Amino acid sequence: MRLFSITPPRRATTPEDLTRIADVTLERVRDLELDALVLYDIEDESDRNPALRPFPFVASLDPARFHADYLRRWDRPVIIYRSVGKYDPTELKGWLAGQDPALVATVLVGASSRDSAVRTRLTEAQSLWRDTGSVVPLGAVAIPERHAHHNDEHDRMLAKQALGTSFFVTQVVYDLTWAKDLVSDYAYACRGQGREPAHVVFTLSVCGSTRTLEFLQWLGVHVPRWLQNQLEHAEDPLSDSYEQCTGMARELAQFCRRLDVPFGFNIESVSNRRVEIEATVRLAQHVRDLLAG
Amino acid sequence: MRLFSITPPRRATTPEDLTRIADVTLERVRDLELDALVLYDIEDESDRNPALRPFPFVASLDPARFHADYLRRWDRPVIIYRSVGKYDPTELKGWLAGQDPALVATVLVGASSRDSAVRTRLTEAQSLWRDTGSVVPLGAVAIPERHAHHNDEHDRMLAKQALGTSFFVTQVVYDLTWAKDLVSDYAYACRGQGREPAHVVFTLSVCGSTRTLEFLQWLGVHVPRWLQNQLEHAEDPLSDSYEQCTGMARELAQFCRRLDVPFGFNIESVSNRRVEIEATVRLAQHVRDLLAG
């Protein structure tokens, strides 16, 4: 499963610029043989972390709108994230009912902290999805960091699967061991319960500067101490992190094959810098070839 | 630096059997091109861990005696561990003063818990070593697990180095990330203080059964969750752990070369089973070739 993620442009963008950005994006991903293009639904998340956000938050366009209005030329599937707390239940249900399940899947994401003011809770959103016939393929996030701290993320995954989730997308992975720990516990739990594991899609993202590194950590990504040292002291962190990502992709692919867990990769850039976006596309090409080989 | 560790035979062994065991051991390690043979000084350590010791403790011969009386045919260096709490200060000082520093190095090890009744404390043993002219090369243990929990093992290493330690030997490594974290923090701390890093020798040990796995964990070795699952479910854990050890050796060698930290490997078997000892010798051959290449 090959995914590539984008964040819709900021809300204030003019229609002309939205068209141009959509064209550039589709041109970029044209040769990546993607199974789907992922559209994130960005939240501020400042309530999740008291530390200063290293990149300022900019409200971005609703991914469903960006898809409907500007990505019509993309004739392959999309996976549209829904930060469900941002939407009214009626709005969310109407959207779910209106999608072509051959072309649109969704990942429902709960609020980033318990204190967030939300219009729809995650459990409610899952009910709305069932009310619309459970036809739009449903994904969920899986977080190796949460597993490292609480040892129950595999149970959460199985519970989500019982409610209809058919694939999981991880948070950005920089700790290979933690990613392996989660998929291993998940695989053995599935075996123990006689259930087929769902696709686990690992998100990979290059890191071209200490600013990007700080942002990844702010987002909750665990970067092992040695790698943090290496990226902080690197002459070319982009090249170092690229090498790290391709190494993790190779190892995770081997590992999942050995465990018989269907898997994939989701490539994203958490920064807007051109060199990082270009490296992201190269990483997606690398993963395309890895999964073809 | 290529080391191979043995535990001296149990105390009750007859002189004939000691001679035979010494011969078998020297035959085993003959082609390993070792820089030194390591002789451990086993303590019960039951005071360190309230859980039942998976392999029963058997008091073994003083490694210095086994060396002096039975390993005379070994004309290359040895590194003799001293669990200093077991010895009287006068006895320890006499031994230190009597060694040929071209052939004998020592690793002074403190008590396994604060509650242990000790005849000599580690700091006192270090003073005795200085009193004898600091001529016997002095090593110390380095524990990645302690670094993972307290983040200060690199500081301890620098402090030990300031007192004369010229090489470090780790506890058995099964968590590659934690080993890399420690050597990385140590390397950058050395750079920051303008000091040359000392040799870091990683101890590797195969694991042929769930019993051995439990013993490693009882000894305080951190085995990542995924690897624990894999070894517990493996048809052939010995072969799996062997593969894991050679993979870690390759990665740690690359990593230390990149960081300009002098390094080595110490190969040991924590179990007495013949298949595990044979695999240990194969692992040492593999490491010999890796470091030659």
Coordinates of C-alpha atoms in Angstrom, one line a residue:
Chain A
M1 CA 0.0 0.0 0.0
R2 CA 1.6 3.2 -1.2
L3 CA 0.3 6.5 0.2
F4 CA 1.4 10.0 -0.2
S5 CA 0.0 12.7 2.1
I6 CA -0.6 16.4 1.6
T7 CA -2.0 19.1 3.7
P8 CA -4.5 21.3 1.8
P9 CA -3.4 24.9 1.2
R10 CA -4.1 27.6 3.7
R11 CA -7.7 28.9 3.8
A12 CA -6.9 32.3 2.5
T13 CA -5.5 31.0 -0.8
T14 CA -7.1 32.4 -3.9
P15 CA -9.0 30.1 -6.3
E16 CA -6.3 30.7 -9.0
D17 CA -3.6 29.7 -6.5
L18 CA -5.5 26.7 -5.4
T19 CA -5.8 25.5 -9.0
R20 CA -2.1 26.0 -9.5
I21 CA -1.1 24.2 -6.2
A22 CA -3.4 21.3 -7.1
D23 CA -1.7 21.0 -10.5
V24 CA 1.8 21.1 -9.0
T25 CA 0.8 18.4 -6.5
L26 CA -0.7 16.1 -9.0
E27 CA 2.3 16.5 -11.3
R28 CA 4.6 15.7 -8.3
V29 CA 2.8 12.4 -7.4
R30 CA 2.0 11.3 -11.0
D31 CA 4.7 8.6 -11.3
L32 CA 4.5 7.4 -7.7
E33 CA 2.0 4.6 -8.5
L34 CA 0.0 5.5 -5.4
D35 CA -2.8 3.4 -4.1
A36 CA -4.2 6.6 -2.7
L37 CA -3.5 10.3 -2.1
V38 CA -4.0 11.2 1.6
L39 CA -5.4 14.6 2.5
Y40 CA -4.8 15.6 6.1
D41 CA -7.2 17.6 8.2
I42 CA -5.0 19.9 10.2
E43 CA -5.8 21.0 13.7
D44 CA -3.9 23.5 15.8
E45 CA -3.2 21.0 18.5
S46 CA -1.6 23.7 20.7
D47 CA -3.8 22.4 23.4
R48 CA -2.0 19.1 23.3
N49 CA 1.4 20.5 24.0
P50 CA 2.2 23.5 26.2
A51 CA 5.6 24.0 24.4
L52 CA 5.7 26.6 21.6
R53 CA 4.8 25.2 18.2
P54 CA 8.0 25.3 16.2
F55 CA 6.1 26.0 12.9
P56 CA 3.2 28.5 13.4
F57 CA -0.3 27.0 12.9
V58 CA -2.1 28.1 9.7
A59 CA -5.7 27.1 9.3
S60 CA -6.0 25.2 6.0
L61 CA -8.8 24.4 3.7
D62 CA -11.2 21.6 4.4
P63 CA -9.6 18.5 2.7
A64 CA -13.0 17.3 1.4
R65 CA -13.5 20.7 -0.3
F66 CA -10.0 20.8 -1.7
H67 CA -10.6 17.3 -3.1
A68 CA -14.0 18.0 -4.5
D69 CA -13.2 21.4 -6.0
Y70 CA -9.6 21.1 -7.1
L71 CA -8.5 17.5 -7.4
R72 CA -11.0 16.3 -9.9
R73 CA -8.2 15.4 -12.3
W74 CA -7.0 12.8 -9.8
D75 CA -8.9 9.7 -10.8
R76 CA -7.5 7.4 -8.2
P77 CA -8.6 6.9 -4.6
V78 CA -8.1 9.5 -1.8
I79 CA -8.1 9.0 1.9
I80 CA -9.6 12.0 3.5
Y81 CA -8.8 12.6 7.2
R82 CA -11.5 14.0 9.3
S83 CA -10.7 15.7 12.6
V84 CA -14.1 15.0 13.7
G85 CA -14.2 17.5 16.5
K86 CA -14.2 20.3 13.9
Y87 CA -17.5 19.2 12.3
D88 CA -21.1 19.2 13.2
P89 CA -22.6 15.6 13.2
T90 CA -25.1 16.4 10.5
E91 CA -22.3 17.8 8.3
L92 CA -20.1 14.8 8.9
K93 CA -22.9 12.3 8.2
G94 CA -23.9 14.1 5.0
W95 CA -20.4 14.0 3.8
L96 CA -20.0 10.3 4.6
A97 CA -23.2 9.5 2.8
G98 CA -22.2 11.4 -0.3
Q99 CA -18.9 9.7 -1.1
D100 CA -18.1 7.0 -3.7
P101 CA -16.6 4.2 -1.6
A102 CA -14.5 3.1 -4.6
L103 CA -12.7 6.4 -4.6
V104 CA -12.9 7.9 -1.1
A105 CA -11.8 6.3 2.2
T106 CA -11.6 8.2 5.5
V107 CA -9.6 8.3 8.6
L108 CA -11.6 9.6 11.6
V109 CA -9.4 11.3 14.1
G110 CA -10.5 12.2 17.6
A111 CA -9.6 15.4 19.4
S112 CA -5.9 16.0 20.2
S113 CA -6.6 16.4 23.9
R114 CA -9.4 15.7 26.4
D115 CA -9.9 19.4 27.0
S116 CA -10.6 20.3 23.4
A117 CA -14.0 21.7 22.6
V118 CA -15.5 19.3 20.1
R119 CA -18.6 19.3 17.9
T120 CA -18.5 15.6 17.3
R121 CA -16.7 13.0 19.5
L122 CA -14.8 10.1 17.8
T123 CA -17.3 7.4 19.1
E124 CA -20.2 9.5 17.7
A125 CA -18.4 9.8 14.4
Q126 CA -18.0 6.1 14.2
S127 CA -21.7 5.6 14.8
L128 CA -22.5 8.1 12.0
W129 CA -20.2 6.0 9.8
R130 CA -22.2 2.9 10.6
D131 CA -25.5 4.9 10.1
T132 CA -24.4 5.6 6.5
G133 CA -24.0 1.8 5.9
S134 CA -20.3 1.4 6.7
V135 CA -19.5 1.6 3.1
V136 CA -16.7 4.2 2.9
P137 CA -13.5 2.3 3.8
L138 CA -12.5 3.4 7.4
G139 CA -9.0 3.9 8.6
A140 CA -7.6 4.8 12.0
V141 CA -4.4 6.1 13.4
A142 CA -2.0 3.8 15.3
I143 CA 0.7 5.4 17.5
P144 CA 3.8 3.4 18.4
E145 CA 4.7 6.0 21.0
R146 CA 1.4 5.4 22.9
H147 CA 2.2 1.7 22.8
A148 CA 5.7 2.2 24.3
H149 CA 4.1 4.1 27.2
H150 CA 1.0 2.1 27.8
N151 CA 1.5 -1.3 26.1
D152 CA -2.1 -1.4 24.9
E153 CA -2.1 0.2 21.4
H154 CA -2.5 -3.3 19.8
D155 CA -5.7 -3.8 21.9
R156 CA -7.0 -0.4 20.8
M157 CA -6.3 -1.4 17.2
L158 CA -8.2 -4.7 17.6
A159 CA -11.1 -2.8 19.2
K160 CA -11.2 -0.3 16.3
Q161 CA -11.0 -3.2 13.9
A162 CA -14.1 -4.7 15.6
L163 CA -15.9 -1.5 14.9
G164 CA -15.1 -1.5 11.2
T165 CA -11.6 -0.1 10.7
S166 CA -9.9 -1.8 7.8
F167 CA -6.5 -0.1 7.8
F168 CA -4.2 1.8 10.2
V169 CA -1.9 4.7 9.5
T170 CA 0.8 5.4 12.0
Q171 CA 2.1 8.7 13.2
V172 CA 5.5 9.6 11.6
V173 CA 8.0 6.8 12.6
Y174 CA 11.5 7.7 13.7
D175 CA 11.9 4.9 16.3
L176 CA 12.2 1.7 14.4
T177 CA 12.1 -0.5 17.5
W178 CA 8.9 1.0 18.8
A179 CA 7.2 0.6 15.4
K180 CA 8.3 -3.1 15.4
D181 CA 7.1 -3.5 19.0
L182 CA 3.7 -2.4 18.0
V183 CA 3.3 -4.4 14.9
S184 CA 4.6 -7.5 16.6
D185 CA 2.2 -7.2 19.6
Y186 CA -0.6 -6.6 17.1
A187 CA 0.3 -9.6 14.9
Y188 CA 0.5 -12.0 17.8
A189 CA -2.8 -10.6 19.3
C190 CA -4.5 -11.2 15.9
R191 CA -3.2 -14.7 15.8
G192 CA -4.3 -15.3 19.4
Q193 CA -7.8 -14.2 18.5
G194 CA -7.9 -15.9 15.1
R195 CA -8.4 -12.6 13.3
E196 CA -6.7 -11.4 10.1
P197 CA -4.5 -8.4 10.7
A198 CA -5.5 -5.2 8.9
H199 CA -3.1 -3.2 6.8
V200 CA -0.6 -1.2 8.8
V201 CA 0.7 1.8 6.9
F202 CA 3.9 3.4 8.4
T203 CA 4.3 7.1 7.9
L204 CA 7.7 8.2 7.0
S205 CA 8.9 11.8 6.7
V206 CA 12.4 13.3 6.1
C207 CA 13.8 15.9 8.4
G208 CA 16.0 18.6 6.8
S209 CA 16.7 20.9 9.7
T210 CA 16.8 21.1 13.5
R211 CA 13.6 23.2 13.2
T212 CA 11.8 20.3 11.5
L213 CA 13.3 17.9 14.1
E214 CA 11.8 20.1 16.9
F215 CA 8.5 20.1 15.1
L216 CA 8.4 16.3 14.7
Q217 CA 9.1 16.0 18.5
W218 CA 6.5 18.6 19.2
L219 CA 4.0 16.5 17.3
G220 CA 4.8 13.6 19.6
V221 CA 7.2 11.7 17.4
H222 CA 9.9 9.8 19.4
V223 CA 13.3 10.3 17.8
P224 CA 15.9 8.0 19.5
R225 CA 18.6 9.8 21.3
W226 CA 21.4 8.7 18.9
L227 CA 19.4 9.9 15.9
Q228 CA 18.6 13.2 17.5
N229 CA 22.3 13.7 18.2
Q230 CA 23.2 12.7 14.6
L231 CA 20.6 15.0 13.0
E232 CA 21.6 17.9 15.3
H233 CA 25.3 17.5 14.4
A234 CA 24.8 16.6 10.7
E235 CA 26.2 18.7 7.9
D236 CA 23.3 17.5 5.8
P237 CA 20.4 16.3 8.1
L238 CA 18.2 15.9 5.0
S239 CA 20.4 13.3 3.5
D240 CA 20.9 11.6 6.9
S241 CA 17.2 11.4 7.6
Y242 CA 16.5 10.3 4.1
E243 CA 18.9 7.4 4.6
Q244 CA 17.3 6.6 7.9
C245 CA 13.8 6.6 6.3
T246 CA 14.8 4.2 3.5
G247 CA 16.6 1.9 6.1
M248 CA 13.4 1.8 8.2
A249 CA 11.3 1.1 5.2
R250 CA 13.4 -1.8 4.2
E251 CA 13.5 -3.2 7.7
L252 CA 9.8 -2.7 8.3
A253 CA 8.9 -4.4 5.0
Q254 CA 11.0 -7.4 5.9
F255 CA 9.6 -7.5 9.4
C256 CA 5.9 -7.3 8.3
R257 CA 6.5 -10.0 5.6
R258 CA 8.0 -12.3 8.2
L259 CA 5.0 -11.7 10.5
D260 CA 2.4 -11.9 7.7
V261 CA 1.0 -8.5 8.4
P262 CA -0.1 -6.6 5.3
F263 CA 1.7 -3.3 5.3
G264 CA 2.4 -0.1 3.4
F265 CA 4.0 3.3 3.6
N266 CA 2.7 6.7 3.8
I267 CA 5.1 9.4 2.8
E268 CA 4.6 13.0 4.0
S269 CA 6.6 16.2 4.5
V270 CA 5.9 18.0 7.8
S271 CA 7.6 21.1 6.5
N272 CA 6.9 23.4 3.5
R273 CA 10.5 23.9 2.5
R274 CA 11.1 23.0 -1.2
V275 CA 14.2 20.8 -0.6
E276 CA 12.2 18.8 2.0
I277 CA 9.3 18.3 -0.4
E278 CA 11.6 17.3 -3.2
A279 CA 13.3 14.7 -0.9
T280 CA 9.8 13.5 0.1
V281 CA 9.0 12.8 -3.5
R282 CA 12.3 10.9 -3.9
L283 CA 11.5 8.9 -0.8
A284 CA 8.1 8.0 -2.2
Q285 CA 9.8 6.8 -5.4
H286 CA 12.2 4.8 -3.4
V287 CA 9.3 3.1 -1.5
R288 CA 7.4 2.6 -4.8
D289 CA 10.4 0.6 -6.1
L290 CA 10.9 -1.2 -2.7
L291 CA 7.3 -2.5 -2.8
A292 CA 7.5 -3.4 -6.4
G293 CA 10.7 -5.4 -6.0
Chain B
M1 CA 39.0 -5.4 19.9
R2 CA 37.9 -9.0 20.0
L3 CA 37.1 -10.6 23.4
F4 CA 35.6 -13.9 24.4
S5 CA 34.3 -14.5 27.9
I6 CA 34.2 -17.5 30.0
T7 CA 33.0 -18.3 33.5
P8 CA 35.5 -20.4 35.5
P9 CA 34.3 -23.9 36.4
R10 CA 32.4 -24.5 39.6
R11 CA 34.4 -24.5 42.8
A12 CA 33.9 -28.2 43.5
T13 CA 35.5 -29.3 40.2
T14 CA 38.4 -31.7 40.6
P15 CA 41.9 -30.7 39.3
E16 CA 41.7 -33.3 36.5
D17 CA 38.4 -31.8 35.3
L18 CA 39.8 -28.3 35.6
T19 CA 42.7 -29.3 33.4
R20 CA 40.4 -30.9 30.9
I21 CA 38.0 -27.9 30.9
A22 CA 40.9 -25.5 30.4
D23 CA 42.1 -27.5 27.4
V24 CA 38.7 -27.7 25.8
T25 CA 38.3 -23.9 26.3
L26 CA 41.7 -23.0 24.8
E27 CA 41.0 -25.3 21.9
R28 CA 37.7 -23.6 21.3
V29 CA 39.1 -20.1 21.2
R30 CA 42.3 -20.9 19.4
D31 CA 41.3 -19.6 16.0
L32 CA 39.3 -16.6 17.1
E33 CA 42.3 -14.2 17.0
L34 CA 41.3 -12.8 20.3
D35 CA 42.8 -9.7 21.7
A36 CA 42.1 -11.1 25.1
L37 CA 40.2 -13.9 26.9
V38 CA 37.8 -12.5 29.5
L39 CA 37.3 -14.4 32.8
Y40 CA 34.2 -13.4 34.7
D41 CA 33.9 -13.3 38.4
I42 CA 30.4 -14.6 39.1
E43 CA 28.3 -13.3 42.0
D44 CA 25.0 -14.7 43.1
E45 CA 23.2 -11.3 42.5
S46 CA 20.0 -12.7 43.9
D47 CA 20.0 -9.6 46.1
R48 CA 19.7 -7.5 43.0
N49 CA 16.5 -9.1 41.7
P50 CA 13.7 -10.5 43.9
A51 CA 12.5 -12.8 41.0
L52 CA 13.6 -16.4 41.0
R53 CA 17.0 -16.8 39.2
P54 CA 16.1 -18.9 36.1
F55 CA 19.5 -20.7 36.2
P56 CA 20.6 -21.7 39.7
F57 CA 23.6 -19.9 41.1
V58 CA 26.7 -22.1 41.4
A59 CA 29.8 -20.7 43.1
S60 CA 32.7 -20.8 40.7
L61 CA 36.4 -20.7 41.0
D62 CA 38.2 -17.5 41.5
P63 CA 39.1 -16.4 37.9
A64 CA 42.6 -15.3 38.9
R65 CA 43.3 -18.8 40.3
F66 CA 41.9 -20.5 37.3
H67 CA 44.1 -18.3 35.1
A68 CA 47.2 -18.8 37.2
D69 CA 46.8 -22.5 37.7
Y70 CA 45.1 -23.8 34.6
L71 CA 45.5 -21.3 31.7
R72 CA 49.3 -21.1 31.5
R73 CA 49.2 -22.4 27.9
W74 CA 47.3 -19.2 26.9
D75 CA 50.1 -16.8 26.1
R76 CA 47.9 -13.9 25.1
P77 CA 46.3 -11.3 27.4
V78 CA 43.4 -12.0 29.7
I79 CA 41.0 -9.6 31.3
I80 CA 40.1 -10.7 34.8
Y81 CA 36.9 -9.4 36.3
R82 CA 37.0 -8.7 40.0
S83 CA 33.7 -8.5 41.9
V84 CA 35.5 -6.4 44.4
G85 CA 33.0 -6.9 47.3
K86 CA 34.1 -10.6 47.5
Y87 CA 37.7 -9.7 48.3
D88 CA 39.6 -8.4 51.2
P89 CA 41.5 -5.1 50.3
T90 CA 44.9 -6.6 51.1
E91 CA 44.2 -9.6 48.9
L92 CA 43.0 -7.4 46.1
K93 CA 46.0 -5.1 46.3
G94 CA 48.4 -8.0 46.4
W95 CA 46.9 -9.5 43.3
L96 CA 47.0 -6.2 41.4
A97 CA 50.6 -5.7 42.4
G98 CA 51.6 -9.2 41.2
Q99 CA 50.2 -9.0 37.6
D100 CA 52.2 -8.5 34.4
P101 CA 50.4 -5.5 32.8
A102 CA 51.3 -6.8 29.3
L103 CA 49.2 -9.9 29.9
V104 CA 46.6 -9.1 32.5
A105 CA 44.0 -6.4 32.5
T106 CA 41.2 -6.1 35.0
V107 CA 37.6 -4.9 35.2
L108 CA 36.6 -3.9 38.7
V109 CA 32.9 -4.5 39.4
G110 CA 31.0 -3.0 42.3
A111 CA 28.4 -4.8 44.4
S112 CA 25.2 -5.7 42.5
S113 CA 23.0 -3.9 45.0
R114 CA 23.5 -1.3 47.7
D115 CA 22.5 -3.8 50.4
S116 CA 25.2 -6.3 49.6
A117 CA 27.7 -7.0 52.4
V118 CA 31.0 -6.1 50.8
R119 CA 34.6 -6.5 51.9
T120 CA 35.9 -3.9 49.5
R121 CA 33.9 -1.1 47.9
L122 CA 34.4 -0.1 44.2
T123 CA 35.9 3.3 45.1
E124 CA 38.3 1.7 47.5
A125 CA 39.3 -0.9 44.9
Q126 CA 40.0 2.0 42.5
S127 CA 42.3 3.6 45.1
L128 CA 44.1 0.3 45.6
W129 CA 44.7 0.1 41.8
R130 CA 46.2 3.6 41.9
D131 CA 48.4 2.6 45.0
T132 CA 49.8 -0.2 42.9
G133 CA 51.0 2.3 40.3
S134 CA 47.9 2.2 37.9
V135 CA 49.8 -0.2 35.7
V136 CA 47.4 -3.0 35.1
P137 CA 45.0 -1.8 32.3
L138 CA 41.7 -1.0 33.9
G139 CA 38.3 -1.6 32.4
A140 CA 34.8 -0.8 33.6
V141 CA 31.3 -1.9 32.8
A142 CA 29.0 0.3 30.8
I143 CA 25.2 -0.4 30.9
P144 CA 23.0 0.9 28.2
E145 CA 19.9 0.0 30.2
R146 CA 21.0 2.4 33.0
H147 CA 21.5 5.1 30.4
A148 CA 18.0 4.6 29.1
H149 CA 16.6 5.1 32.5
H150 CA 18.8 7.8 34.0
N151 CA 20.5 9.4 30.9
D152 CA 23.8 9.7 32.8
E153 CA 25.8 6.6 31.9
H154 CA 28.0 8.7 29.5
D155 CA 28.9 11.0 32.5
R156 CA 29.7 7.9 34.6
M157 CA 31.9 6.6 31.8
L158 CA 33.8 10.0 31.6
A159 CA 34.2 10.0 35.4
K160 CA 35.6 6.5 35.4
Q161 CA 37.9 7.4 32.5
A162 CA 39.2 10.4 34.6
L163 CA 40.1 7.8 37.3
G164 CA 42.1 5.6 34.9
T165 CA 39.6 3.4 33.0
S166 CA 40.9 2.8 29.6
F167 CA 38.2 0.5 28.2
F168 CA 34.5 -0.2 28.7
V169 CA 32.7 -3.5 28.4
T170 CA 28.9 -3.4 28.1
Q171 CA 26.3 -5.7 29.6
V172 CA 24.9 -8.1 27.0
V173 CA 23.2 -6.0 24.3
Y174 CA 19.9 -7.0 22.9
D175 CA 18.5 -3.5 22.4
L176 CA 20.4 -2.0 19.5
T177 CA 18.8 1.5 19.9
W178 CA 19.8 1.7 23.6
A179 CA 23.4 0.7 22.8
K180 CA 23.6 3.3 20.1
D181 CA 22.0 5.9 22.4
L182 CA 24.8 5.4 24.9
V183 CA 27.7 5.4 22.6
S184 CA 26.3 8.5 20.8
D185 CA 25.9 10.5 24.0
Y186 CA 29.4 9.3 25.1
A187 CA 31.0 10.3 21.8
Y188 CA 29.5 13.8 21.8
A189 CA 30.4 14.3 25.5
C190 CA 34.0 13.3 24.7
R191 CA 34.0 15.8 21.8
G192 CA 32.5 18.5 24.0
Q193 CA 35.3 18.0 26.6
G194 CA 38.1 17.6 24.1
R195 CA 38.8 14.0 25.3
E196 CA 39.6 10.9 23.3
P197 CA 36.9 8.2 23.7
A198 CA 38.1 5.0 25.2
H199 CA 37.3 1.6 23.6
V200 CA 33.7 0.5 24.0
V201 CA 33.3 -3.2 23.8
F202 CA 29.8 -4.5 23.2
T203 CA 28.9 -7.9 24.7
L204 CA 26.9 -10.2 22.5
S205 CA 25.3 -13.4 23.5
V206 CA 23.1 -15.9 21.7
C207 CA 19.8 -17.1 23.2
G208 CA 18.8 -20.6 22.5
S209 CA 15.7 -21.1 24.6
T210 CA 13.0 -19.2 26.5
R211 CA 14.9 -20.2 29.7
T212 CA 18.0 -18.4 28.5
L213 CA 15.8 -15.4 27.5
E214 CA 14.4 -15.3 31.0
F215 CA 17.9 -15.4 32.4
L216 CA 19.1 -12.6 30.2
Q217 CA 16.1 -10.5 31.4
W218 CA 16.8 -11.5 35.0
L219 CA 20.3 -10.2 34.6
G220 CA 18.9 -6.8 33.6
V221 CA 19.3 -7.1 29.8
H222 CA 16.5 -5.2 27.9
V223 CA 15.1 -7.3 25.1
P224 CA 12.8 -5.2 22.9
R225 CA 9.2 -6.3 22.9
W226 CA 9.3 -7.4 19.2
L227 CA 12.4 -9.5 19.8
Q228 CA 11.0 -11.1 22.9
N229 CA 7.9 -12.1 20.9
Q230 CA 10.0 -13.4 18.1
L231 CA 12.3 -15.5 20.3
E232 CA 9.3 -16.8 22.3
H233 CA 7.5 -17.9 19.2
A234 CA 10.6 -19.0 17.2
E235 CA 11.0 -22.6 16.1
D236 CA 14.7 -22.1 16.4
P237 CA 15.4 -19.2 18.7
L238 CA 19.1 -20.0 18.6
S239 CA 19.3 -19.3 14.9
D240 CA 17.1 -16.2 15.3
S241 CA 19.2 -14.7 18.1
Y242 CA 22.4 -15.5 16.2
E243 CA 21.1 -13.5 13.2
Q244 CA 20.1 -10.7 15.6
C245 CA 23.6 -10.7 17.1
T246 CA 25.4 -10.6 13.8
G247 CA 23.0 -7.8 12.6
M248 CA 23.7 -5.8 15.8
A249 CA 27.5 -6.3 15.4
R250 CA 27.4 -5.0 11.8
E251 CA 25.3 -2.0 12.8
L252 CA 27.3 -1.1 15.9
A253 CA 30.6 -1.4 13.9
Q254 CA 29.3 1.0 11.3
F255 CA 27.9 3.3 13.9
C256 CA 31.1 3.5 15.9
R257 CA 33.2 4.0 12.8
R258 CA 31.0 6.9 11.9
L259 CA 31.3 8.4 15.3
D260 CA 35.1 7.7 15.5
V261 CA 34.7 5.7 18.7
P262 CA 37.1 2.8 19.1
F263 CA 35.1 -0.3 19.6
G264 CA 35.1 -4.1 19.9
F265 CA 33.0 -7.1 20.7
N266 CA 32.9 -9.4 23.6
I267 CA 31.2 -12.7 22.9
E268 CA 29.9 -14.8 25.8
S269 CA 27.4 -17.6 26.5
V270 CA 25.2 -17.1 29.5
S271 CA 24.1 -20.7 29.3
N272 CA 26.0 -23.9 29.7
R273 CA 24.2 -25.8 26.9
R274 CA 26.5 -27.3 24.3
V275 CA 24.5 -25.9 21.3
E276 CA 24.6 -22.4 22.7
I277 CA 28.3 -22.6 23.4
E278 CA 28.9 -23.8 19.9
A279 CA 26.8 -21.0 18.4
T280 CA 28.8 -18.6 20.6
V281 CA 32.1 -19.8 19.0
R282 CA 30.5 -19.3 15.6
L283 CA 29.4 -15.8 16.5
A284 CA 33.0 -15.0 17.7
Q285 CA 34.3 -16.3 14.3
H286 CA 31.8 -14.1 12.5
V287 CA 32.9 -11.1 14.6
R288 CA 36.6 -11.9 13.9
D289 CA 35.9 -11.7 10.2
L290 CA 33.7 -8.6 10.5
L291 CA 36.5 -6.7 12.3
A292 CA 39.2 -8.0 9.9
G293 CA 37.2 -7.0 6.8

